[in-house]
Every structure is written in structure tokens, then in C-alpha cells.
């Protein structure tokens, strides 16, 4: 259950990163039931043009719909967006 919880946390991290950067939610719903349906069955309404390419990649990386394909927390921490620019 810990892995399942971590996968959910990774998805939520991507959603929060999008929300903070774009100043809008990735799924627009009127009820919790509607929101659940959108998350499971519909493409998100994420506008990647509002994000830098690095952040857009990070958000998509974290918000992979299939939990089996979603990165582990260790992988998220190694993402270039979190690592920052390489010195040089």
C-alpha cells in the first residue's frame, strides 16, 4: 500500500505544480464525483503553453494516468526540473 500511496503522491505533486505555475487546476469539475470521472476517464485540460518546457515535462511525468507507468518518488527526485541547470 505504501507504493500505491507514493504513486498517488507523485500524481498530486504534478497537479499542484501545475496549479501553482499556471494559476488554474488541471481538471475543471463541479463536484467531487465529476472530478473523479475526469481524472480517470478524460484527458486533462492542462495548458502546457503556460509552463516552461522543463516544468511541462515534469508535470506530465508526474501526472501519468497509469499508476504502473507513473514514476517512483526516487525517479521524480532525479527529474531535471528538480535537479536544476547543470553547471558549466
JSON list of C-alpha atoms in Angstrom, two decimals:
[
{"chain": "A", "resi": 1, "resn": "UNK", "atom": "CA", "xyz": [0.00, 0.00, 0.00]},
{"chain": "A", "resi": 2, "resn": "UNK", "atom": "CA", "xyz": [2.96, 2.30, 0.50]},
{"chain": "A", "resi": 3, "resn": "UNK", "atom": "CA", "xyz": [3.87, 2.16, -3.20]},
{"chain": "A", "resi": 4, "resn": "UNK", "atom": "CA", "xyz": [0.26, 2.94, -4.13]},
{"chain": "A", "resi": 5, "resn": "UNK", "atom": "CA", "xyz": [0.31, 5.90, -1.74]},
{"chain": "A", "resi": 6, "resn": "UNK", "atom": "CA", "xyz": [3.60, 7.15, -3.20]},
{"chain": "A", "resi": 7, "resn": "UNK", "atom": "CA", "xyz": [2.25, 6.89, -6.74]},
{"chain": "A", "resi": 8, "resn": "UNK", "atom": "CA", "xyz": [-0.75, 8.97, -5.69]},
{"chain": "A", "resi": 9, "resn": "UNK", "atom": "CA", "xyz": [1.56, 11.49, -4.01]},
{"chain": "A", "resi": 10, "resn": "UNK", "atom": "CA", "xyz": [3.61, 11.77, -7.22]},
{"chain": "A", "resi": 11, "resn": "UNK", "atom": "CA", "xyz": [0.45, 12.45, -9.26]},
{"chain": "A", "resi": 12, "resn": "UNK", "atom": "CA", "xyz": [-0.69, 15.05, -6.72]},
{"chain": "A", "resi": 13, "resn": "UNK", "atom": "CA", "xyz": [2.73, 16.73, -6.83]},
{"chain": "A", "resi": 14, "resn": "UNK", "atom": "CA", "xyz": [2.39, 17.16, -10.59]},
{"chain": "A", "resi": 15, "resn": "UNK", "atom": "CA", "xyz": [-1.14, 18.53, -10.21]},
{"chain": "A", "resi": 16, "resn": "UNK", "atom": "CA", "xyz": [-0.04, 21.00, -7.51]},
{"chain": "A", "resi": 17, "resn": "UNK", "atom": "CA", "xyz": [2.98, 22.11, -9.54]},
{"chain": "A", "resi": 18, "resn": "UNK", "atom": "CA", "xyz": [0.69, 22.82, -12.48]},
{"chain": "A", "resi": 19, "resn": "UNK", "atom": "CA", "xyz": [-1.85, 24.62, -10.28]},
{"chain": "A", "resi": 20, "resn": "UNK", "atom": "CA", "xyz": [0.81, 26.87, -8.74]},
{"chain": "A", "resi": 21, "resn": "UNK", "atom": "CA", "xyz": [2.54, 27.71, -12.02]},
{"chain": "A", "resi": 22, "resn": "UNK", "atom": "CA", "xyz": [-0.50, 28.10, -14.27]},
{"chain": "A", "resi": 23, "resn": "UNK", "atom": "CA", "xyz": [-2.82, 29.53, -11.60]},
{"chain": "A", "resi": 24, "resn": "UNK", "atom": "CA", "xyz": [-5.52, 27.06, -12.65]},
{"chain": "A", "resi": 25, "resn": "UNK", "atom": "CA", "xyz": [-6.47, 23.49, -11.85]},
{"chain": "A", "resi": 26, "resn": "UNK", "atom": "CA", "xyz": [-5.62, 20.68, -14.29]},
{"chain": "A", "resi": 27, "resn": "UNK", "atom": "CA", "xyz": [-9.21, 19.37, -14.22]},
{"chain": "A", "resi": 28, "resn": "UNK", "atom": "CA", "xyz": [-12.26, 21.61, -14.09]},
{"chain": "A", "resi": 29, "resn": "UNK", "atom": "CA", "xyz": [-15.17, 19.93, -12.30]},
{"chain": "A", "resi": 30, "resn": "UNK", "atom": "CA", "xyz": [-18.26, 20.99, -10.40]},
{"chain": "A", "resi": 31, "resn": "UNK", "atom": "CA", "xyz": [-18.44, 18.05, -7.94]},
{"chain": "A", "resi": 32, "resn": "UNK", "atom": "CA", "xyz": [-16.04, 15.52, -6.47]},
{"chain": "A", "resi": 33, "resn": "UNK", "atom": "CA", "xyz": [-17.77, 12.74, -8.45]},
{"chain": "A", "resi": 34, "resn": "UNK", "atom": "CA", "xyz": [-17.33, 14.74, -11.65]},
{"chain": "A", "resi": 35, "resn": "UNK", "atom": "CA", "xyz": [-13.68, 15.40, -10.76]},
{"chain": "A", "resi": 36, "resn": "UNK", "atom": "CA", "xyz": [-13.03, 11.68, -10.18]},
{"chain": "A", "resi": 37, "resn": "UNK", "atom": "CA", "xyz": [-14.60, 10.85, -13.55]},
{"chain": "A", "resi": 38, "resn": "UNK", "atom": "CA", "xyz": [-12.49, 13.47, -15.32]},
{"chain": "A", "resi": 39, "resn": "UNK", "atom": "CA", "xyz": [-9.26, 12.30, -13.72]},
{"chain": "A", "resi": 40, "resn": "UNK", "atom": "CA", "xyz": [-9.92, 8.66, -14.59]},
{"chain": "A", "resi": 41, "resn": "UNK", "atom": "CA", "xyz": [-11.62, 8.92, -17.97]},
{"chain": "A", "resi": 42, "resn": "UNK", "atom": "CA", "xyz": [-10.73, 12.20, -19.67]},
{"chain": "A", "resi": 43, "resn": "UNK", "atom": "CA", "xyz": [-7.63, 13.95, -20.87]},
{"chain": "A", "resi": 44, "resn": "UNK", "atom": "CA", "xyz": [-6.67, 16.80, -18.59]},
{"chain": "A", "resi": 45, "resn": "UNK", "atom": "CA", "xyz": [-7.26, 20.39, -19.56]},
{"chain": "A", "resi": 46, "resn": "UNK", "atom": "CA", "xyz": [-3.62, 21.21, -18.88]},
{"chain": "A", "resi": 47, "resn": "UNK", "atom": "CA", "xyz": [-2.39, 24.12, -20.95]},
{"chain": "A", "resi": 48, "resn": "UNK", "atom": "CA", "xyz": [1.30, 23.33, -21.35]},
{"chain": "A", "resi": 49, "resn": "UNK", "atom": "CA", "xyz": [1.90, 26.65, -23.09]},
{"chain": "A", "resi": 50, "resn": "UNK", "atom": "CA", "xyz": [1.61, 28.34, -19.69]},
{"chain": "A", "resi": 51, "resn": "UNK", "atom": "CA", "xyz": [4.64, 26.39, -18.42]},
{"chain": "A", "resi": 52, "resn": "UNK", "atom": "CA", "xyz": [8.31, 26.34, -19.22]},
{"chain": "A", "resi": 53, "resn": "UNK", "atom": "CA", "xyz": [9.31, 23.27, -21.25]},
{"chain": "A", "resi": 54, "resn": "UNK", "atom": "CA", "xyz": [11.11, 21.84, -18.21]},
{"chain": "A", "resi": 55, "resn": "UNK", "atom": "CA", "xyz": [8.11, 22.28, -15.91]},
{"chain": "A", "resi": 56, "resn": "UNK", "atom": "CA", "xyz": [5.70, 20.95, -18.56]},
{"chain": "A", "resi": 57, "resn": "UNK", "atom": "CA", "xyz": [7.82, 17.80, -18.82]},
{"chain": "A", "resi": 58, "resn": "UNK", "atom": "CA", "xyz": [7.87, 17.45, -15.03]},
{"chain": "A", "resi": 59, "resn": "UNK", "atom": "CA", "xyz": [4.09, 17.84, -14.74]},
{"chain": "A", "resi": 60, "resn": "UNK", "atom": "CA", "xyz": [3.41, 15.29, -17.48]},
{"chain": "A", "resi": 61, "resn": "UNK", "atom": "CA", "xyz": [6.00, 12.95, -15.93]},
{"chain": "A", "resi": 62, "resn": "UNK", "atom": "CA", "xyz": [4.28, 13.08, -12.54]},
{"chain": "A", "resi": 63, "resn": "UNK", "atom": "CA", "xyz": [0.69, 13.04, -13.80]},
{"chain": "A", "resi": 64, "resn": "UNK", "atom": "CA", "xyz": [0.96, 9.81, -15.80]},
{"chain": "A", "resi": 65, "resn": "UNK", "atom": "CA", "xyz": [-2.56, 8.35, -15.61]},
{"chain": "A", "resi": 66, "resn": "UNK", "atom": "CA", "xyz": [-1.46, 4.73, -15.38]},
{"chain": "A", "resi": 67, "resn": "UNK", "atom": "CA", "xyz": [-0.11, 4.17, -11.86]},
{"chain": "A", "resi": 68, "resn": "UNK", "atom": "CA", "xyz": [2.01, 1.27, -13.13]},
{"chain": "A", "resi": 69, "resn": "UNK", "atom": "CA", "xyz": [3.79, 3.64, -15.52]},
{"chain": "A", "resi": 70, "resn": "UNK", "atom": "CA", "xyz": [3.93, 6.59, -13.11]},
{"chain": "A", "resi": 71, "resn": "UNK", "atom": "CA", "xyz": [7.42, 7.26, -11.75]},
{"chain": "A", "resi": 72, "resn": "UNK", "atom": "CA", "xyz": [8.51, 6.32, -8.29]},
{"chain": "A", "resi": 73, "resn": "UNK", "atom": "CA", "xyz": [9.37, 9.10, -5.87]},
{"chain": "A", "resi": 74, "resn": "UNK", "atom": "CA", "xyz": [13.07, 8.34, -6.32]},
{"chain": "A", "resi": 75, "resn": "UNK", "atom": "CA", "xyz": [12.70, 8.91, -10.08]},
{"chain": "A", "resi": 76, "resn": "UNK", "atom": "CA", "xyz": [10.85, 12.17, -9.53]},
{"chain": "A", "resi": 77, "resn": "UNK", "atom": "CA", "xyz": [13.68, 13.46, -7.37]},
{"chain": "A", "resi": 78, "resn": "UNK", "atom": "CA", "xyz": [16.09, 12.81, -10.26]},
{"chain": "A", "resi": 79, "resn": "UNK", "atom": "CA", "xyz": [13.99, 14.74, -12.80]},
{"chain": "A", "resi": 80, "resn": "UNK", "atom": "CA", "xyz": [15.99, 17.55, -14.49]},
{"chain": "A", "resi": 81, "resn": "UNK", "atom": "CA", "xyz": [13.41, 20.15, -13.41]},
{"chain": "A", "resi": 82, "resn": "UNK", "atom": "CA", "xyz": [14.17, 19.44, -9.74]},
{"chain": "A", "resi": 83, "resn": "UNK", "atom": "CA", "xyz": [17.89, 18.95, -10.28]},
{"chain": "A", "resi": 84, "resn": "UNK", "atom": "CA", "xyz": [18.22, 22.41, -11.84]},
{"chain": "A", "resi": 85, "resn": "UNK", "atom": "CA", "xyz": [20.62, 23.51, -14.55]},
{"chain": "A", "resi": 86, "resn": "UNK", "atom": "CA", "xyz": [23.92, 21.73, -14.80]},
{"chain": "A", "resi": 87, "resn": "UNK", "atom": "CA", "xyz": [26.92, 23.95, -14.09]},
{"chain": "A", "resi": 88, "resn": "UNK", "atom": "CA", "xyz": [29.09, 24.63, -16.99]}
]
